[in-house]
Coordinates of C-alpha atoms in Angstrom, one line a residue:
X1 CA -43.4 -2.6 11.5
X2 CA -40.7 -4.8 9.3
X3 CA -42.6 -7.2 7.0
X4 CA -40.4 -9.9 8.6
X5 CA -41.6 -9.5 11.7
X6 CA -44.6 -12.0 12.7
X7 CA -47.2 -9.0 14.3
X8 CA -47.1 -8.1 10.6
X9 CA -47.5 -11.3 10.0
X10 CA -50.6 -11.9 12.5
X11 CA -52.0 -8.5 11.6
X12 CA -52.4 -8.5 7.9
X13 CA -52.5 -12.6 7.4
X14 CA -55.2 -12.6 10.5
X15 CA -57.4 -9.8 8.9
X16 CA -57.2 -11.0 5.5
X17 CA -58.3 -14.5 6.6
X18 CA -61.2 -13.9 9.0
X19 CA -62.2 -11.2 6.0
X20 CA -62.5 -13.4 3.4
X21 CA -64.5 -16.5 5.9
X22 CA -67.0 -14.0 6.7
X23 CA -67.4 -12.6 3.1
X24 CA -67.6 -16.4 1.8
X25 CA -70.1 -17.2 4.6
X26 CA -71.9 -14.2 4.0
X27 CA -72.7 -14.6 0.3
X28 CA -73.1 -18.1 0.9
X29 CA -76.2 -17.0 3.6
X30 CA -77.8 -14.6 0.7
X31 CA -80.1 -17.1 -1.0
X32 CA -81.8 -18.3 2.3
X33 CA -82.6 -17.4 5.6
X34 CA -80.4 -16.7 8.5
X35 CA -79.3 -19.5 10.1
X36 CA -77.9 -19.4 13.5
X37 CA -74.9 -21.3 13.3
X38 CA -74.2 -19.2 10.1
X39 CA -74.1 -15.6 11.5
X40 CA -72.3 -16.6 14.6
X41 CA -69.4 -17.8 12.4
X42 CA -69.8 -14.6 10.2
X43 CA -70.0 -12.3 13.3
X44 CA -66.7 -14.2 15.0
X45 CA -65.0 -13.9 12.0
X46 CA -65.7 -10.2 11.6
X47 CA -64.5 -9.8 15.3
X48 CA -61.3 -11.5 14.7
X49 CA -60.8 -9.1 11.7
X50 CA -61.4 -6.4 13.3
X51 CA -58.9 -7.7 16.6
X52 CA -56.4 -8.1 14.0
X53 CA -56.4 -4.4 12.6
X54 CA -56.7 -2.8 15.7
X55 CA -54.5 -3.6 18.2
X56 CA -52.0 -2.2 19.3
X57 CA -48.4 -3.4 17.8
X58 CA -46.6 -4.5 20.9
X59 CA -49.9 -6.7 21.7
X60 CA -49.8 -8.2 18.8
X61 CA -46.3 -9.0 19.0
X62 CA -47.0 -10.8 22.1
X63 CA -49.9 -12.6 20.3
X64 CA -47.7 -13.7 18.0
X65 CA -45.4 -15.3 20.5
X66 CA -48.0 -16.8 22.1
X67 CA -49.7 -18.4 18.9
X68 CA -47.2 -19.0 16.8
X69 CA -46.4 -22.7 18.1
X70 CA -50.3 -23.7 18.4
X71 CA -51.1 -21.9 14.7
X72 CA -51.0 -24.9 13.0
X73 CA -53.5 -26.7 14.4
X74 CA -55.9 -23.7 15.2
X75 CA -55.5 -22.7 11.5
X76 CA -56.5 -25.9 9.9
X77 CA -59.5 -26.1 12.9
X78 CA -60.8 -22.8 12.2
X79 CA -61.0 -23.4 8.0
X80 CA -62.5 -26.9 8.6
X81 CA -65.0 -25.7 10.7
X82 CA -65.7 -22.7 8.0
X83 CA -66.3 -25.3 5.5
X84 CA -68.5 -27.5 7.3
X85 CA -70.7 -24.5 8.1
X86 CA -70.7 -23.6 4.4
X87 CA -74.1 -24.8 2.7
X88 CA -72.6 -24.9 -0.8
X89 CA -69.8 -26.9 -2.6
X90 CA -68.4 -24.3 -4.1
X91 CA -68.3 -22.3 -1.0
X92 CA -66.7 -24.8 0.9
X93 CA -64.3 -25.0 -1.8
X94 CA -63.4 -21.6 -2.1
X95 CA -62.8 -21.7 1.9
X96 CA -60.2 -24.5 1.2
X97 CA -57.8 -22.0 -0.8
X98 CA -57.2 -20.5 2.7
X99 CA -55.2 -23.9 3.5
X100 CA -52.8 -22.4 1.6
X101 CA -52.8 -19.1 2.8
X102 CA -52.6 -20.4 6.2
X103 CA -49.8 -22.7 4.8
X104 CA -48.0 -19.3 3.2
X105 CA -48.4 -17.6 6.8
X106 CA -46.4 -20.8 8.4
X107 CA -43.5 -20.6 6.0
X108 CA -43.1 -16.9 6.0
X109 CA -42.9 -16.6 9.7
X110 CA -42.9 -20.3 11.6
X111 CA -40.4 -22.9 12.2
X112 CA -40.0 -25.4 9.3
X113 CA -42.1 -27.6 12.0
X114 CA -44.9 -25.1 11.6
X115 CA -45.1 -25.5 7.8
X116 CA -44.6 -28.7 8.1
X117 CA -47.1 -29.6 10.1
X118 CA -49.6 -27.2 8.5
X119 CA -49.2 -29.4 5.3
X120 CA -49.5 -32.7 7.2
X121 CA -52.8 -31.5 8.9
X122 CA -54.6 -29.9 5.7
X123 CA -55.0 -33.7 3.5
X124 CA -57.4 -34.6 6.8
X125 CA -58.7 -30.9 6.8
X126 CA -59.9 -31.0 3.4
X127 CA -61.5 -34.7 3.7
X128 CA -63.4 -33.8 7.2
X129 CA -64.5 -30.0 5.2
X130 CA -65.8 -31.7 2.3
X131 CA -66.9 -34.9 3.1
X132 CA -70.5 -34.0 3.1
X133 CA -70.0 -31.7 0.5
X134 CA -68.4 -33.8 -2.8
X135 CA -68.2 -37.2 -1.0
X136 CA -65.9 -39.2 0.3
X137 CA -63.8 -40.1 -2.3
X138 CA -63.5 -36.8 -4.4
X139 CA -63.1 -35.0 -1.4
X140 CA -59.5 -37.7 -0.7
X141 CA -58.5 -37.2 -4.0
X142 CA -59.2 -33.2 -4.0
X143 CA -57.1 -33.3 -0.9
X144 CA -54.4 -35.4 -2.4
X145 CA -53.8 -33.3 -5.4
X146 CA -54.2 -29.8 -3.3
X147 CA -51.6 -31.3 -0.4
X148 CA -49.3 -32.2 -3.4
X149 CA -49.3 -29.3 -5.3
X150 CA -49.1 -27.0 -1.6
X151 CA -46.5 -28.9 -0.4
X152 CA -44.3 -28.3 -3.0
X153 CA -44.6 -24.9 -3.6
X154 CA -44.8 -23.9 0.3
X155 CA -41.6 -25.9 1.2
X156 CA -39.7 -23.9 -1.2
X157 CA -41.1 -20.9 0.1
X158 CA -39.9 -21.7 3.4
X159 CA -36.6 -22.0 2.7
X160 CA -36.5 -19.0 1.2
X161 CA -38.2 -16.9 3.7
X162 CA -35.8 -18.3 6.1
X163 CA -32.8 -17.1 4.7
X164 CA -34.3 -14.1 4.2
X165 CA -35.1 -14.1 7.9
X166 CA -32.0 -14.5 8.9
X167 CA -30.2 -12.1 6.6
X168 CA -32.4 -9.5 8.1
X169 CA -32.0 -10.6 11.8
X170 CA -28.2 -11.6 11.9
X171 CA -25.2 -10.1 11.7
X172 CA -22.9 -10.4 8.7
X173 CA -19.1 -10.2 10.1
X174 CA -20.0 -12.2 12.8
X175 CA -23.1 -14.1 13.5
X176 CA -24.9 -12.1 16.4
X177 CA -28.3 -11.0 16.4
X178 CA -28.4 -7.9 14.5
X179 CA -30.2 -4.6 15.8
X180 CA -33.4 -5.8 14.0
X181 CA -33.1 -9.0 15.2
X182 CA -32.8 -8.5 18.9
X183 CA -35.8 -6.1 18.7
X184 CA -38.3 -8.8 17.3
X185 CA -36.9 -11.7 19.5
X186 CA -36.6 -10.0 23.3
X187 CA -40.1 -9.8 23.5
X188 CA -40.5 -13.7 23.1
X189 CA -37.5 -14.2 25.0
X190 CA -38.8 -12.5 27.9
X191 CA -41.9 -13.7 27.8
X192 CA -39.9 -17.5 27.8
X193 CA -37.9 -16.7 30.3
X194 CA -39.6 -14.8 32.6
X195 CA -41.1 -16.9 36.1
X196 CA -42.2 -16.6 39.6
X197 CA -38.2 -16.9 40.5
X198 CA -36.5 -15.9 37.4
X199 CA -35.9 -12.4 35.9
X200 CA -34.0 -11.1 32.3
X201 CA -31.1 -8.6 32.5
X202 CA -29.6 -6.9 29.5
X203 CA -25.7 -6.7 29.4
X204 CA -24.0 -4.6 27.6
X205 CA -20.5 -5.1 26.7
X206 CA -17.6 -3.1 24.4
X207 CA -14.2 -4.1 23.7
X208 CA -11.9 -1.8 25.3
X209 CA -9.1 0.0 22.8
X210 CA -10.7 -1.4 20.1
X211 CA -9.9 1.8 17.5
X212 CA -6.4 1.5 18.5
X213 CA -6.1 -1.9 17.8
X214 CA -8.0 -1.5 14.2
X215 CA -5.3 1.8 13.6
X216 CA -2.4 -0.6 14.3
X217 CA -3.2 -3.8 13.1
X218 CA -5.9 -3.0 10.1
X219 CA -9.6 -3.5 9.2
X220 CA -9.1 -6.9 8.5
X221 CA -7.8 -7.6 12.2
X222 CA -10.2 -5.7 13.9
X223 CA -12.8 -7.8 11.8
X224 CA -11.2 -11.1 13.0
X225 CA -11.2 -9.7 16.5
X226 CA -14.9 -8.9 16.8
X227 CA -15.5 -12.8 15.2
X228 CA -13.8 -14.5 17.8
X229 CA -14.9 -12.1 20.6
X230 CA -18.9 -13.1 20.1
X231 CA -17.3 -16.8 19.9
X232 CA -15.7 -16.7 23.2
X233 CA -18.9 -14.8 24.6
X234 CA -21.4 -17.3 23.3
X235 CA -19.1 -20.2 25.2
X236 CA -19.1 -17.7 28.8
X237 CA -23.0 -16.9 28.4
X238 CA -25.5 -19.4 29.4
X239 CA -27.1 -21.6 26.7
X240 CA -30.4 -19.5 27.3
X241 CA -28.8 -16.4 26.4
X242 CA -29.3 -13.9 22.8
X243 CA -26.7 -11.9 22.4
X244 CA -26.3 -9.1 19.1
X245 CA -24.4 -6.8 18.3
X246 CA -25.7 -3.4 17.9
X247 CA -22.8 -1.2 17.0
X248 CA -19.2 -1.3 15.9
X249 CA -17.5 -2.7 19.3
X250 CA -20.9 -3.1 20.9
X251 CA -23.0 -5.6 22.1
X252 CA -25.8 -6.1 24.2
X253 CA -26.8 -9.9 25.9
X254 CA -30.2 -10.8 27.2
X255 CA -29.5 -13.5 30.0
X256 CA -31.7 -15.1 32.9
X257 CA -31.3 -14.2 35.8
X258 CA -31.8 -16.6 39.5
X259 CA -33.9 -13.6 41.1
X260 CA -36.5 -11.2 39.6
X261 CA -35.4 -7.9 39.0
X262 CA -31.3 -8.7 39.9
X263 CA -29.0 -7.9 37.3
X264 CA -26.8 -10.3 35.7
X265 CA -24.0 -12.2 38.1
X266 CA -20.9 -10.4 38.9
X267 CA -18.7 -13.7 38.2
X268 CA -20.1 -13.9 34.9
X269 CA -19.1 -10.0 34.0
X270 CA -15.7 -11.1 34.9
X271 CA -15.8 -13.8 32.6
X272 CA -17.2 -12.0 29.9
X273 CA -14.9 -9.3 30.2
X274 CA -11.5 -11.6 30.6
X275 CA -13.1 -14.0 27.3
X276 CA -12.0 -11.2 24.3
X277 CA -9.1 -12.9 22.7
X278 CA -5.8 -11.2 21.4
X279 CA -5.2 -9.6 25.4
X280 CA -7.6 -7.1 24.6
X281 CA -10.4 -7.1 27.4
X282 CA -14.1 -5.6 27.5
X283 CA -15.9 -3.8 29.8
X284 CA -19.1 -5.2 30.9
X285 CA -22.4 -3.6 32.6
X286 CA -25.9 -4.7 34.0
X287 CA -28.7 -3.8 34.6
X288 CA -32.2 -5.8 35.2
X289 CA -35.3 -5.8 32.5
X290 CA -38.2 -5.9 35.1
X291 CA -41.4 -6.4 33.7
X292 CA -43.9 -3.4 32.3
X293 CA -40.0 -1.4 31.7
X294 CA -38.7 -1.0 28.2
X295 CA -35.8 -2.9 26.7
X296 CA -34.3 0.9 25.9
X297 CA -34.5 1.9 29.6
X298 CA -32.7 -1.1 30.8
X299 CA -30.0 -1.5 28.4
X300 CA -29.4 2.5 28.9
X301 CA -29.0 1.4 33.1
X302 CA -26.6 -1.5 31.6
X303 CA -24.7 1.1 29.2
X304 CA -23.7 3.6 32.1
X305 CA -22.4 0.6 34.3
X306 CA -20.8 -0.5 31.0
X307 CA -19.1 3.2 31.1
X308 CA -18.6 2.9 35.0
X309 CA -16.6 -0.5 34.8
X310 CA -14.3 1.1 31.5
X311 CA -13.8 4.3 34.0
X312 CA -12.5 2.4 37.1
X313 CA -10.1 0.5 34.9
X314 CA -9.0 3.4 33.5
X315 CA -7.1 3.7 37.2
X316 CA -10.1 6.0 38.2
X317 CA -10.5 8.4 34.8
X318 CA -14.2 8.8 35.0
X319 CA -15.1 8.0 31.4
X320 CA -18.7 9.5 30.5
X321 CA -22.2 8.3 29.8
X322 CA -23.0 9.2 26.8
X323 CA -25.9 11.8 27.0
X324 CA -29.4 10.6 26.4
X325 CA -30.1 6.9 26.1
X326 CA -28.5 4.4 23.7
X327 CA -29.4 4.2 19.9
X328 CA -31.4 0.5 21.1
X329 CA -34.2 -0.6 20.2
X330 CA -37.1 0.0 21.9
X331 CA -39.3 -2.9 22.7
X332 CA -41.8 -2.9 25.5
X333 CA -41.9 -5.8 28.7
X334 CA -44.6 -8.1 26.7
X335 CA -46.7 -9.0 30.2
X336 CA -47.4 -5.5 30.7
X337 CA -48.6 -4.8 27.0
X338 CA -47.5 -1.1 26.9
X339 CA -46.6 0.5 23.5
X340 CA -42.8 1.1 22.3
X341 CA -41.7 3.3 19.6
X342 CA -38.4 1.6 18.1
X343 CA -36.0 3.8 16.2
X344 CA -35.7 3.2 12.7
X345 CA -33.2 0.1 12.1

């Protein structure tokens, strides 16, 4: 599991945090007797830990879809009520450092809305948690200084962390998902655009002749070609579409469907295969992504009607499947929770 991906994220970020509340809490409980309130935070923040390690990576994946547009406002809840529980100052201080973890966790693998947010929401965090604890007006002023100092430093983190995001999901020559990319976002783009009437299909497309055109008109052509290609495919495919490019000539397109389980509309093949620029055309195949399948099993049904469409157009030269399926990725239909094992990117 990539460190870019976000179940790393949830995994080792989610352990680490419930870990260290319950550790706090705990020593924090060793000079008096239990209290109540007090081991039921500890025990919760054990059980989260231990969720975190433990499952299974395609769950957490989907957890991580799921959570990552409410985690800035159930992180800052969950540390505020940590430090309210807290009996000492200094505990309830040390439990406001994970503001900034929580912060760190936001930038590394949120939106800039996430970290943002995050930041806006700790300043009240911080006053509510230690209110009782250092009073009113330290506790604004402690706030004031630790938002300041956070903001800074997690801003620029989250610039960087989203280049580096994107240099690891997208394409270089020309802008598509890459291979990496398209297996950590078709889980949360199924589990978007999946519905009671809606479905995902996988499309697979490759430009037809494309090693004779490189031969004859150069590296640099070819290059140009593929560019302007994924720009005329990204003005054919629907707005809610994520298309990458997985091999040379190759590319596979994740598009809604009007029908669970149909595969993508045979007027928009056509298009797709008449929008390569330069007279060069591309062959196109479908196939549907039902749920509890894997993305490797349907884009392998999509590659052999890819290599059906490039047959008949070859005036009936059966052109081959290749044997085995496709060098894809292979993530696992999120609303079914079964396990994937994606080949090495």
């Amino acid at each position: 599991m990539p460190v870019t991906d976000p179940a790393w994220g949830v995994r080792v970020f989610g352990f680490a945090g419930s870990a260290v509340i319950a550790v706090l809490l705990g020593l924090d409980l060793a000079p008096r007797p239990p209290d109540a309130t007090h081991l039921a935070t500890i025990v919760v923040c054990l059980l989260c830990a231990l969720l975190c390690a433990r499952l299974p990576k395609e769950t957490t994946r989907r957890l991580a879809a799921l959570a990552l547009p409410a985690s800035p406002v159930l992180g800052c809840i969950n540390i505020t009520i940590a430090m309210r529980v807290a009996e000492s100052a200094s505990t309830a201080m040390a439990l406001s450092l994970l503001y900034g973890w929580f912060a760190t966790f936001c930038a590394l693998y949120g939106r800039r809305w996430h970290t943002v947010l995050s930041l806006a929401l700790t300043g009240p965090g911080l006053c509510v948690g230690l209110w009782e604890q250092i009073g009113g007006f330290r506790a604004a002023v402690f706030a004031l200084s630790a938002v300041a100092v956070l903001s800074v430093s997690t801003l620029v983190l989250a610039v960087v962390s989203e280049q580096v995001r994107r240099a690891s999901t997208t394409d270089s020559l020309t802008g598509a998902v890459s291979r990496r990319g398209l297996t950590e976002r078709a889980p949360g783009f199924a589990l978007r655009h999946r519905g009671r009437h809606r479905g995902v299909a996988v499309v697979v497309l490759d430009l037809d002749g494309f090693k004779t055109y490189n031969d004859v008109h150069g590296h640099a052509a070819g290059d140009a070609l593929l560019v302007e290609a994924v720009r005329a495919w990204r003005r054919v495919l629907p707005a809610a579409s994520l298309l990458a490019r997985t091999g040379g000539d190759e590319f596979v397109a994740l598009v809604t469907t009007s029908a669970v389980g149909a595969a993508a509309d045979a007027d928009l093949l056509d298009d797709l295969r008449r929008a390569a620029p330069d007279g060069v055309r591309a062959s196109a195949g479908s196939a549907p992504w039902p749920v509890g399948t894997t993305l490797e099993s349907a884009t392998h049904e999509a590659d052999r009607a890819m290599y059906l469409d490039k047959g008949d157009r070859r005036r009936g030269a059966v052109a081959a499947p290749p044997a085995g399926p496709p060098n894809t990725p292979a993530v696992v239909d999120q609303e079914a929770g079964r396990a994937a094992h994606p080949s090495p990117s």
